[in-house]
Short mmCIF file of C-alpha atoms in Angstrom, two decimals:
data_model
loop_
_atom_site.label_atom_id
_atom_site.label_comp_id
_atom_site.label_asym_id
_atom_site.label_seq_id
_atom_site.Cartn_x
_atom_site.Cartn_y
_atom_site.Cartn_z
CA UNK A 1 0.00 0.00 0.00
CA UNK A 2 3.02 2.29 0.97
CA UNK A 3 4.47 1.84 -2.87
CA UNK A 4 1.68 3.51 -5.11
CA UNK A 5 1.49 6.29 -2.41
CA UNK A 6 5.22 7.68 -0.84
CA UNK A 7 6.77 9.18 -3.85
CA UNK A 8 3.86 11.49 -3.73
CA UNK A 9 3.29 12.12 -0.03
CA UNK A 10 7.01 12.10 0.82
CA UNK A 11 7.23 15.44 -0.96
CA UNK A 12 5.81 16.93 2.53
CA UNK A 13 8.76 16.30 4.35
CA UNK A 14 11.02 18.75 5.01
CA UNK A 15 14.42 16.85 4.32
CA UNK A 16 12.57 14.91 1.35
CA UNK A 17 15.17 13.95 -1.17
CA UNK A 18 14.84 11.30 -4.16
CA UNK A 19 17.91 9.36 -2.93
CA UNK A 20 16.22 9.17 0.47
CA UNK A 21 12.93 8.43 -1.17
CA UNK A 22 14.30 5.21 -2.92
CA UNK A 23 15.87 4.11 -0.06
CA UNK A 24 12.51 4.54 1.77
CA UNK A 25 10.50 2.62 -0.89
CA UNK A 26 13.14 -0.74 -0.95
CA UNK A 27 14.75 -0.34 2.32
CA UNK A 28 11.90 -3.13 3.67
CA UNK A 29 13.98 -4.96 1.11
CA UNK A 30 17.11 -5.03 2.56
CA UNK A 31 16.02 -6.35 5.70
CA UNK A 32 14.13 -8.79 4.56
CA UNK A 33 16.98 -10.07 2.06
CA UNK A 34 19.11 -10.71 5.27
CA UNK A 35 16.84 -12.08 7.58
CA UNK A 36 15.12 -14.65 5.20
CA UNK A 37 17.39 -17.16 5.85
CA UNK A 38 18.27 -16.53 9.64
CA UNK A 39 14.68 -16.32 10.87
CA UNK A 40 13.51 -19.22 8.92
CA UNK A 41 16.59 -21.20 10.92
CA UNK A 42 15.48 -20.10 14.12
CA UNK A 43 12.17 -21.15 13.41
CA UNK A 44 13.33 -24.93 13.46
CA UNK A 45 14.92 -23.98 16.62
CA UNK A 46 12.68 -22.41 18.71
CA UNK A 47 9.53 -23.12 17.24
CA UNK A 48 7.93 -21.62 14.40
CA UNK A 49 4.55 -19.76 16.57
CA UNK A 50 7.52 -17.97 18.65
CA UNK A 51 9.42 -16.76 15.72
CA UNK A 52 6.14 -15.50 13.77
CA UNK A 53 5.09 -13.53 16.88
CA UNK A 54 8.27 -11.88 17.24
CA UNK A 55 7.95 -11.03 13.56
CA UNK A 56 4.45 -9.67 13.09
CA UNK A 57 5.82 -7.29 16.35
CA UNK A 58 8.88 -6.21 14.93
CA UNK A 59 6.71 -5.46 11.59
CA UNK A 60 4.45 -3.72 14.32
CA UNK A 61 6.85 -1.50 16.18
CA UNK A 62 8.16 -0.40 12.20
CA UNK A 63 4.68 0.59 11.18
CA UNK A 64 4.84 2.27 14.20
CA UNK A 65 7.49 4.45 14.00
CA UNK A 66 6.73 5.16 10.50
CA UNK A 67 3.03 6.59 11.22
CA UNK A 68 4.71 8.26 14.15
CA UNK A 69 7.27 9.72 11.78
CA UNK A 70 7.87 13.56 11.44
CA UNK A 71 10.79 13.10 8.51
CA UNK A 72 11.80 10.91 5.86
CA UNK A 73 14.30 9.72 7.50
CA UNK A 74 12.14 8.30 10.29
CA UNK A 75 9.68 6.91 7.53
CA UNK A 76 12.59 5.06 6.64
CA UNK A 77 14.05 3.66 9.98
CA UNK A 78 10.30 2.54 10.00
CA UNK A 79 10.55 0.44 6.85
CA UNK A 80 13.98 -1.31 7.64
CA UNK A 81 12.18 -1.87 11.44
CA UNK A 82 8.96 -3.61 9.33
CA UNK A 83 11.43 -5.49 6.61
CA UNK A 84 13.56 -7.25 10.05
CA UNK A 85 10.06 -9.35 10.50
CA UNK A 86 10.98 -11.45 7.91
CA UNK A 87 8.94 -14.24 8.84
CA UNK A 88 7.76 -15.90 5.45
CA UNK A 89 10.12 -18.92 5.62
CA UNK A 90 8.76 -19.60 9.29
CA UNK A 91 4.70 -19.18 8.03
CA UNK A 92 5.55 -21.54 5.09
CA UNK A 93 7.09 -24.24 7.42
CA UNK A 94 4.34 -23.73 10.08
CA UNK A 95 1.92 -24.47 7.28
CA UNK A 96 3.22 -27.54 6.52
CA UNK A 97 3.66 -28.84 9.54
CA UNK A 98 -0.42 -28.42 10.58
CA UNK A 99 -1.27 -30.16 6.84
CA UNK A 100 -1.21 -33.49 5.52
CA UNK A 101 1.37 -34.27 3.46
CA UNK A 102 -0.93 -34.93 0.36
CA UNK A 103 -2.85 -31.85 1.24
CA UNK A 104 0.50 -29.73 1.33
CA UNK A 105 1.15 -28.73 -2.23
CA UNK A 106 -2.08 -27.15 -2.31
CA UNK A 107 -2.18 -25.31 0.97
CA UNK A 108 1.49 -23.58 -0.19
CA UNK A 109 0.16 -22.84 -3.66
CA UNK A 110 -3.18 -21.41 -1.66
CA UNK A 111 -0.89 -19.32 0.04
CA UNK A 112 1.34 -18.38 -3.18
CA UNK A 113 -1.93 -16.73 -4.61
CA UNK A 114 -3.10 -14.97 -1.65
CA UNK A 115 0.39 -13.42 -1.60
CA UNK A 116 0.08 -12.47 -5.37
CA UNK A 117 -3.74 -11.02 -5.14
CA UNK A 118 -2.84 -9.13 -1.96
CA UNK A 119 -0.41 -7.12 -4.06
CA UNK A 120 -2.83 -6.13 -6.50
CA UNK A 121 -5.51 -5.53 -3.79
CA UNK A 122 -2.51 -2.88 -1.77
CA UNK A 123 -1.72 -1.13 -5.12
CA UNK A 124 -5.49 0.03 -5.58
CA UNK A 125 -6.77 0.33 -1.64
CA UNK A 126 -3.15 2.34 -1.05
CA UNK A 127 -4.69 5.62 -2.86
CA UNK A 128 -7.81 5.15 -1.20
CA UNK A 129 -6.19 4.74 2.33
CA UNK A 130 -3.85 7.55 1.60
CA UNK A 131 -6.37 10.02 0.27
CA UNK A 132 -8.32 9.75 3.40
CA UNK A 133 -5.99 9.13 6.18
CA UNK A 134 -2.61 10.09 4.98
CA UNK A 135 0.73 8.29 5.01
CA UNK A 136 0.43 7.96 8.98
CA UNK A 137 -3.10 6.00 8.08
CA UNK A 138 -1.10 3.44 5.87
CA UNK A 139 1.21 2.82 8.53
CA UNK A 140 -1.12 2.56 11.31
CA UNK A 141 -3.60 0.16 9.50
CA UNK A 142 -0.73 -1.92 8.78
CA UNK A 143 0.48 -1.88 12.49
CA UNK A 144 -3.23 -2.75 13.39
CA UNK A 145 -3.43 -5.70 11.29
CA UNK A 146 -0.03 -7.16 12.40
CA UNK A 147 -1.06 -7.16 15.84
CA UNK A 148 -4.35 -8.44 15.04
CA UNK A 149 -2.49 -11.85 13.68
CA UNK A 150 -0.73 -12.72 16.51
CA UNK A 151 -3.97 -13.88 18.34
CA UNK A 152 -4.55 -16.15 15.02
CA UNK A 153 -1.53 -17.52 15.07
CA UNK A 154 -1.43 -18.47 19.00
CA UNK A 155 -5.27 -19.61 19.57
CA UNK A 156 -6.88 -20.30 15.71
CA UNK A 157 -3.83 -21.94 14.26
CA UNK A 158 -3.05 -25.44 15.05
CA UNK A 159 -0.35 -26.01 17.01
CA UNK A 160 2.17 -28.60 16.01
CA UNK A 161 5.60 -29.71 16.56
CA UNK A 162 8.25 -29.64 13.64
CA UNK A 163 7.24 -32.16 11.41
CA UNK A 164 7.56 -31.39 8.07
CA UNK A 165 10.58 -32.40 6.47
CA UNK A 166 12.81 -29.29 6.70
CA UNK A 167 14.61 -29.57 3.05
CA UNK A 168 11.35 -29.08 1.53
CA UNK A 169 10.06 -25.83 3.50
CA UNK A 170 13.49 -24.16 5.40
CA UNK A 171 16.93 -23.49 4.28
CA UNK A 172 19.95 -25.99 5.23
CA UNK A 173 23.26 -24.18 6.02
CA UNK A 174 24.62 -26.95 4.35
CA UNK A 175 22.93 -26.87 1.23
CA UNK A 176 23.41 -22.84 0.20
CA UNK A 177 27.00 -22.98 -0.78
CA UNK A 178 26.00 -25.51 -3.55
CA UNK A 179 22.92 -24.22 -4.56
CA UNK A 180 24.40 -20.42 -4.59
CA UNK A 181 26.58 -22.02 -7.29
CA UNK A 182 24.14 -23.50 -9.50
CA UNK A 183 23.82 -22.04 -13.02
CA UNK A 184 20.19 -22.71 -13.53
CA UNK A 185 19.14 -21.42 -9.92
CA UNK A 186 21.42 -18.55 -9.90
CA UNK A 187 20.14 -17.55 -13.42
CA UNK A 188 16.59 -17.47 -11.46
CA UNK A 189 18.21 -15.58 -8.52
CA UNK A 190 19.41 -13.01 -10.97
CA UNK A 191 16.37 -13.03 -12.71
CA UNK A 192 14.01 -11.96 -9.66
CA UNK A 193 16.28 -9.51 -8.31
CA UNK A 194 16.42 -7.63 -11.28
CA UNK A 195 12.36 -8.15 -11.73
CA UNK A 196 12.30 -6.67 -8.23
CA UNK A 197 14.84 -3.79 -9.01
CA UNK A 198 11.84 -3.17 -11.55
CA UNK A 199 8.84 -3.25 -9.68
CA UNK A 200 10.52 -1.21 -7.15
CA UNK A 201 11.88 1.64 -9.17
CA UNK A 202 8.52 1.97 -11.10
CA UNK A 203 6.91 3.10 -8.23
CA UNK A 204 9.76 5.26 -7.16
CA UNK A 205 8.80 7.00 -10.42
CA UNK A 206 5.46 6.00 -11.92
CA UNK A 207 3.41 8.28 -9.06
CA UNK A 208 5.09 11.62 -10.38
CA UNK A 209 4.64 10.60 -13.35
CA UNK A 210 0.75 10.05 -13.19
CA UNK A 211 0.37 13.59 -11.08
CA UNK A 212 2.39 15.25 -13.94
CA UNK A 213 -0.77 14.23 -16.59
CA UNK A 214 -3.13 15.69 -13.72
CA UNK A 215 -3.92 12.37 -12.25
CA UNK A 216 -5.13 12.96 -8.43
CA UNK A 217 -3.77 10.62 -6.09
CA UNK A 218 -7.42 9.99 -4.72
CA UNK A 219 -7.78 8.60 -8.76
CA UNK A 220 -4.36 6.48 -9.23
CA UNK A 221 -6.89 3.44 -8.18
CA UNK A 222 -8.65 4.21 -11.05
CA UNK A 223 -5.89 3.77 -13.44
CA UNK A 224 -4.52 0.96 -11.68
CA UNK A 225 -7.56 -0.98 -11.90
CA UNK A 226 -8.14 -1.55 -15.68
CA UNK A 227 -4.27 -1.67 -16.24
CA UNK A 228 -3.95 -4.33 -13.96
CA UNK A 229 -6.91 -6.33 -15.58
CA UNK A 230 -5.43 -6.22 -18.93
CA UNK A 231 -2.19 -7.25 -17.57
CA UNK A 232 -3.63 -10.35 -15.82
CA UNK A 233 -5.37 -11.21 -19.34
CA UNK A 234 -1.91 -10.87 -20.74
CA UNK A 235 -1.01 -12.94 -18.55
CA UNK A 236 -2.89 -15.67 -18.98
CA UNK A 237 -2.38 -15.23 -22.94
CA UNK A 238 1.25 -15.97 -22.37
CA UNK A 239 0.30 -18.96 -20.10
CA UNK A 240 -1.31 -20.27 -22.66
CA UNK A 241 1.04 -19.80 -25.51
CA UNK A 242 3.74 -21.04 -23.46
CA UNK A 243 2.34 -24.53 -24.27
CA UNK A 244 2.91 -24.45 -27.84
CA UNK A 245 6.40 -22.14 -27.87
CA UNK A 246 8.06 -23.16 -24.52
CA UNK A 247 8.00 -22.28 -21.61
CA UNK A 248 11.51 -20.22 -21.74
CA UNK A 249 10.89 -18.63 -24.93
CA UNK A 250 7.79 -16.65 -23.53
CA UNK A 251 9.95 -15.61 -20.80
CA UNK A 252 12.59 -14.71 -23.05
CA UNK A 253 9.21 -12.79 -24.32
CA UNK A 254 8.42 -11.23 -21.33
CA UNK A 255 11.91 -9.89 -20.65
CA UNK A 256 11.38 -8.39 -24.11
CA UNK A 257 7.96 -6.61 -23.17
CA UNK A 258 9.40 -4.97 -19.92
CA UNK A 259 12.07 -3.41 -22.24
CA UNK A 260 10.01 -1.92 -24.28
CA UNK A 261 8.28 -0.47 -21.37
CA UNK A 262 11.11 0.50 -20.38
CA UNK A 263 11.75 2.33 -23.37
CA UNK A 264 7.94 3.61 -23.76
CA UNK A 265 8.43 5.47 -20.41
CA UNK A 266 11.58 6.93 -22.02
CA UNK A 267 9.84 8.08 -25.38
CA UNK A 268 5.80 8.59 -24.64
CA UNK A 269 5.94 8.56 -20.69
CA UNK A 270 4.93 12.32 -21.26
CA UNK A 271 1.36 11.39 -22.16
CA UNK A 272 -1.41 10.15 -20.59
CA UNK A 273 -2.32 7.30 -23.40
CA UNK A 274 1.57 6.66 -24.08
CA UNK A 275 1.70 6.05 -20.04
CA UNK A 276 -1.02 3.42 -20.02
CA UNK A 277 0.00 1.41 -22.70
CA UNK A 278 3.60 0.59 -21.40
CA UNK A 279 2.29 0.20 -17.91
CA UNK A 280 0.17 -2.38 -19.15
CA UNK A 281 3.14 -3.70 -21.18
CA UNK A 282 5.28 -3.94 -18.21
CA UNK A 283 2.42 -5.70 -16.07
CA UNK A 284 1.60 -8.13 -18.40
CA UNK A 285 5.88 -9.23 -18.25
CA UNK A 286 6.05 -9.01 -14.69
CA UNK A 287 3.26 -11.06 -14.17
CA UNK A 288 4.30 -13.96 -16.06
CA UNK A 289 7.73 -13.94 -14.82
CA UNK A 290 6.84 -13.00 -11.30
CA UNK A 291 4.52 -16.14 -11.20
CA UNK A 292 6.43 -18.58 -13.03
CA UNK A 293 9.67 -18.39 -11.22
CA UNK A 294 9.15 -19.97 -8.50
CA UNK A 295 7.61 -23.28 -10.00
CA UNK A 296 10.86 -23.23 -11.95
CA UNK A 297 12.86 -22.24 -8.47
CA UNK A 298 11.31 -25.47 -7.54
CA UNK A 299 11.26 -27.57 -10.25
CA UNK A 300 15.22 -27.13 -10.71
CA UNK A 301 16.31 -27.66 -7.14
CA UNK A 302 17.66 -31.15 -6.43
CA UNK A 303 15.39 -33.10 -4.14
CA UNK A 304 15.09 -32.53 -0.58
CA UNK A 305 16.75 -28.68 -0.89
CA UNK A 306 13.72 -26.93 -1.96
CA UNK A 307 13.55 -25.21 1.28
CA UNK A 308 17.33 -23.60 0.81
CA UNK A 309 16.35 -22.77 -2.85
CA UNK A 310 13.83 -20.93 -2.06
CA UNK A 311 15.52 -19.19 0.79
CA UNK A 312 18.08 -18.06 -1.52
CA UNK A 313 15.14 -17.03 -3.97
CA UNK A 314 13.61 -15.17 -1.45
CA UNK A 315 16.82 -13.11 -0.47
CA UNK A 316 17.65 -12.45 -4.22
CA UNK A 317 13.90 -11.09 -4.60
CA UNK A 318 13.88 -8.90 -1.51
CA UNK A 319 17.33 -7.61 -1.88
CA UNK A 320 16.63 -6.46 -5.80
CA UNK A 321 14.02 -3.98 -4.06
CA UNK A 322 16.11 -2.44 -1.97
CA UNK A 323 18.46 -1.91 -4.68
CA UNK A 324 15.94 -0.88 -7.66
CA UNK A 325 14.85 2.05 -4.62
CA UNK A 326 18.71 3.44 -3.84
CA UNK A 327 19.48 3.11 -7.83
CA UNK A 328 16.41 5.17 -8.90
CA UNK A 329 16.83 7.62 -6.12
CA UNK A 330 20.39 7.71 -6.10
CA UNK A 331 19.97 8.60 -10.26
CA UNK A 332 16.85 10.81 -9.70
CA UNK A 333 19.01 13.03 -7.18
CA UNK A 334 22.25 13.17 -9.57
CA UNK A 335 21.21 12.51 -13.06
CA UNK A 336 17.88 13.36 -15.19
CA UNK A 337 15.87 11.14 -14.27
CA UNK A 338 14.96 9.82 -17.87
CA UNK A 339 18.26 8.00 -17.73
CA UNK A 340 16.65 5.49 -15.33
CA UNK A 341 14.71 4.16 -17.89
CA UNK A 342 17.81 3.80 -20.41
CA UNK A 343 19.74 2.02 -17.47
CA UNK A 344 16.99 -0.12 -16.98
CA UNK A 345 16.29 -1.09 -20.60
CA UNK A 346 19.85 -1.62 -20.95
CA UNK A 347 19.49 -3.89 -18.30
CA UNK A 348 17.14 -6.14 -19.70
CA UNK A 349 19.37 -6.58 -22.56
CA UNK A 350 22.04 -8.08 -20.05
CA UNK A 351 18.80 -10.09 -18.63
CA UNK A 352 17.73 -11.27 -22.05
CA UNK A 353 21.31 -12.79 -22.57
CA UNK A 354 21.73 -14.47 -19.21
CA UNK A 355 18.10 -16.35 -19.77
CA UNK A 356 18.98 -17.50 -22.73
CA UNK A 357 21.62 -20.26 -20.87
CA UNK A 358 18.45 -21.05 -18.48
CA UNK A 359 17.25 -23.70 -21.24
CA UNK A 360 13.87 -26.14 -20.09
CA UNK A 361 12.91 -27.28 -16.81
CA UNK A 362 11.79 -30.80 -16.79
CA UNK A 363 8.34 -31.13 -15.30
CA UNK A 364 8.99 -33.67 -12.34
CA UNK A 365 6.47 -34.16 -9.20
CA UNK A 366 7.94 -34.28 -5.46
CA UNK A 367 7.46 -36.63 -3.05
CA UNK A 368 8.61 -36.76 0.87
CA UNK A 369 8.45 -40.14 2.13
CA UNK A 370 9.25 -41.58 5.95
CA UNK A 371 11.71 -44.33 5.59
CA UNK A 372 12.78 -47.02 7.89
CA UNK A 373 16.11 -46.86 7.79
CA UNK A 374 19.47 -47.73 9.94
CA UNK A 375 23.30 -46.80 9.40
CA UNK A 376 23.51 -50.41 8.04
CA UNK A 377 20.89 -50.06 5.12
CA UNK A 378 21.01 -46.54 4.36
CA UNK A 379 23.03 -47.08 1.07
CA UNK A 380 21.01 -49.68 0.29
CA UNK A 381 17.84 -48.23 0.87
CA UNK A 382 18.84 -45.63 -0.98
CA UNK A 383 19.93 -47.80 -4.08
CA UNK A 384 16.90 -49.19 -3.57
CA UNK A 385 14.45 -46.24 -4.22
CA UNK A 386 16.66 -44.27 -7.04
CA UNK A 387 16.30 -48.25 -9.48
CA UNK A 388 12.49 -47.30 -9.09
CA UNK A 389 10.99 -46.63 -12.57
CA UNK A 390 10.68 -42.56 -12.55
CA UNK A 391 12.51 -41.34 -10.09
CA UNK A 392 15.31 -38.73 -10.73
CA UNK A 393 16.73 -37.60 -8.00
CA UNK A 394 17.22 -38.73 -4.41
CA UNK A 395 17.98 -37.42 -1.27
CA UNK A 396 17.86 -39.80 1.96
CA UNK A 397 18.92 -37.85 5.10
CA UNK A 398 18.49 -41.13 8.00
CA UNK A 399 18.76 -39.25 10.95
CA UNK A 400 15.40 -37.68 9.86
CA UNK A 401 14.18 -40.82 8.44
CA UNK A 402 13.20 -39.10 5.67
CA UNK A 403 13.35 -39.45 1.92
CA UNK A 404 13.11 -36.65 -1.06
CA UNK A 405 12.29 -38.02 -4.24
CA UNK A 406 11.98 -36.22 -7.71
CA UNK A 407 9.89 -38.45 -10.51
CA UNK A 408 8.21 -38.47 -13.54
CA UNK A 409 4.55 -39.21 -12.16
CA UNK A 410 4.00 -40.81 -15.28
CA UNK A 411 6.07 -43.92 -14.79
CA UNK A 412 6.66 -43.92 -10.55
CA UNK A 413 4.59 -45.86 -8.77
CA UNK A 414 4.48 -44.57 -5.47
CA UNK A 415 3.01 -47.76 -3.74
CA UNK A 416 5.86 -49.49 -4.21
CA UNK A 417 8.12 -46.71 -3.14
CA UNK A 418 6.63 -46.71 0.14
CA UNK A 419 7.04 -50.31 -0.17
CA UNK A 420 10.51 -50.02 -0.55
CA UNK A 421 10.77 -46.98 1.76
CA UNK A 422 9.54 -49.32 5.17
CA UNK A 423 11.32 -52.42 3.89
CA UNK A 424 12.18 -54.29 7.33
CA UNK A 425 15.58 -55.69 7.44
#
């Protein structure tokens, strides 16, 4: 809600300044890019209910501060305050461990689009919010909210010990180092930071831009609403065609129609029409992109290390908007700020040419199964499962008694895996 809003309300400040702006707008980022990881750790240590609650405060106390806040500055002490309740790593494991295991794919993807629509929902109810009560309304509604979850999460939320397999939900210290260096996942790492660096410095600059045509910020709902629309019908246009063209070559696309927005902004951003049309052509990219990458995120990552994947995803993506904020006010303050859309088309050149390694993503199915297993017939157990027709990849870890498979559901047969999987000795 803060996004759409704070490069127009931040002018009321008395130190406002465009670099301090930017770093205002992705500053949540930065927190949350280096707390991901840690927080979701801790989780498996102390419990994932204590963790959460400490996060929805700290996001409190930040929301706080910045509806309390009497400068920019303070807004912005605020934001890096909310960003350190980086709890999403510690929701996602607490989700699996209060659902079945055949229920659990759906309950995360449940949660993946609740994420995505509230987005869309805070870009068109952050005008409204703002016209009414001001940045300090924002910020207090937020703070509300927060502490309004904590009571879910302690009495209407199951409680539950640990017990989904970590690999597939948390990060594993051990598993980063390998994973960092991965040239499919880090492709995908680079990929979402930069597609955050977008998102974040278009609404460093797409506000001033809508006031200059005489857009009210009471009405930026208004233009949100239909571009946003058409962007989601894009969307689903590229879904579609993905079938028949593959799947990277429509990203390949999609990198392609974010340049030219980039580039629209740079040669018609001055009218009202010209505006609209590459708005809707960077939606339409960023929506593809932004919800294809993490299938592929976990369609790539070996089996039983989806959990450190996506940690690492999830640091890439918050850190690119804190760094899309600082670059487009750090430009805005020392350059014209037209050149931000040169950089950033220039950029997607760069993009377009790292993708292109990415190649396909085979479409495999994961499975978590509890093994009976003893330092005797690990290796064999182990054997064992990997000779079953379909399976790909393996990853037995026996002092969770717990197996991650990756198959082809067309050929494995996961009866007799779990056949196999509770073989007595």
């Amino acid at each position: 809600m803060v996004m759409p809003v704070l490069a127009i309300l931040s002018l009321d400040f008395p130190d406002y300044s465009p670099l301090l702006l930017g770093i205002a707008i992705g500053g949540y980022g930065l927190t949350q890019a280096l707390l991901q990881i840690p927080m979701g750790l801790a989780s498996d240590k102390f419990g994932r209910k204590p963790i959460i609650i400490c996060g929805l405060l700290m996001f409190a106390i930040g929301s706080w501060v910045a509806a309390s806040a009497d400068s920019l500055l303070w807004v912005t002490i605020g934001r890096f305050l909310q960003g350190a309740g980086a709890i999403a790593g510690a929701v996602m494991a607490l989700a699996g461990d209060v659902s079945r295991e055949s229920e659990r794919p759906k309950v995360m993807a449940i949660i993946g689009i609740s994420i995505g629509f509230s987005f869309y929902l805070a870009l068109l109810l952050g005008p409204v919010i703002a016209n009414s009560y001001g940045l300090q309304g924002i910020f207090s509604i937020t703070a509300v909210f927060a502490v309004l979850c904590i009571p879910l999460i302690m009495w209407v939320v199951p409680n539950a010990r640990n017990i989904a397999p970590a690999g597939e939900t948390l990060p594993v210290i051990v598993d980063l180092r390998k994973l960092f260096s991965d040239p499919k996942l880090a492709r995908l790492n680079f990929g979402v930071c930069i597609l955050h660096l977008f998102i974040t410095l278009l609404f460093v600059q797409l506000p001033a831009l809508l006031a200059g045509q005489g857009v009210e910020l009471e009405d930026h709902w208004a233009v949100y609403l239909p571009v946003l629309a058409l962007s989601v019908l894009g969307m689903a246009i590229l879904m579609r065609t993905s079938k028949k063209f593959g799947q990277i070559n429509i990203i390949l696309f999609s990198i392609l129609l974010m340049g030219l927005s980039f580039l629209g902004f740079w040669l018609f951003g001055s009218t009202f029409w010209g505006l609209m049309i590459v708005v809707w052509l960077f939606f339409t990219g960023f929506n593809y992109l932004e919800a294809n990458f993490p299938s592929m995120v976990s369609s790539i990552s070996p089996a039983g290390k989806k959990g450190s994947a996506m940690g690492i995803y999830a640091s890439f993506q918050f850190f690119g908007a804190f760094l899309g904020g600082a670059i487009s006010g750090l430009l805005q303050e020392y350059f014209v700020s037209e050149l931000i859309f040169v950089i950033a088309a220039t950029l997607c050149v760069i993009w377009l040419i790292i993708m292109k390694g990415l190649g396909g993503t085979e479409l495999l199915k994961r499975y978590t199964l509890p093994v009976n297993v003893s330092a005797q017939n690990a290796d064999q157990l182990s054997q064992r499962l990997a000779s079953l027709n379909g399976v790909h990849d393996i990853t037995l870890i026996p002092e969770q008694n717990v197996a991650y498979l990756k198959v082809d559901s067309d050929q494995f047969d996961l009866r007799a895996a779990r056949q196999v999987a509770n073989l007595e000795e």
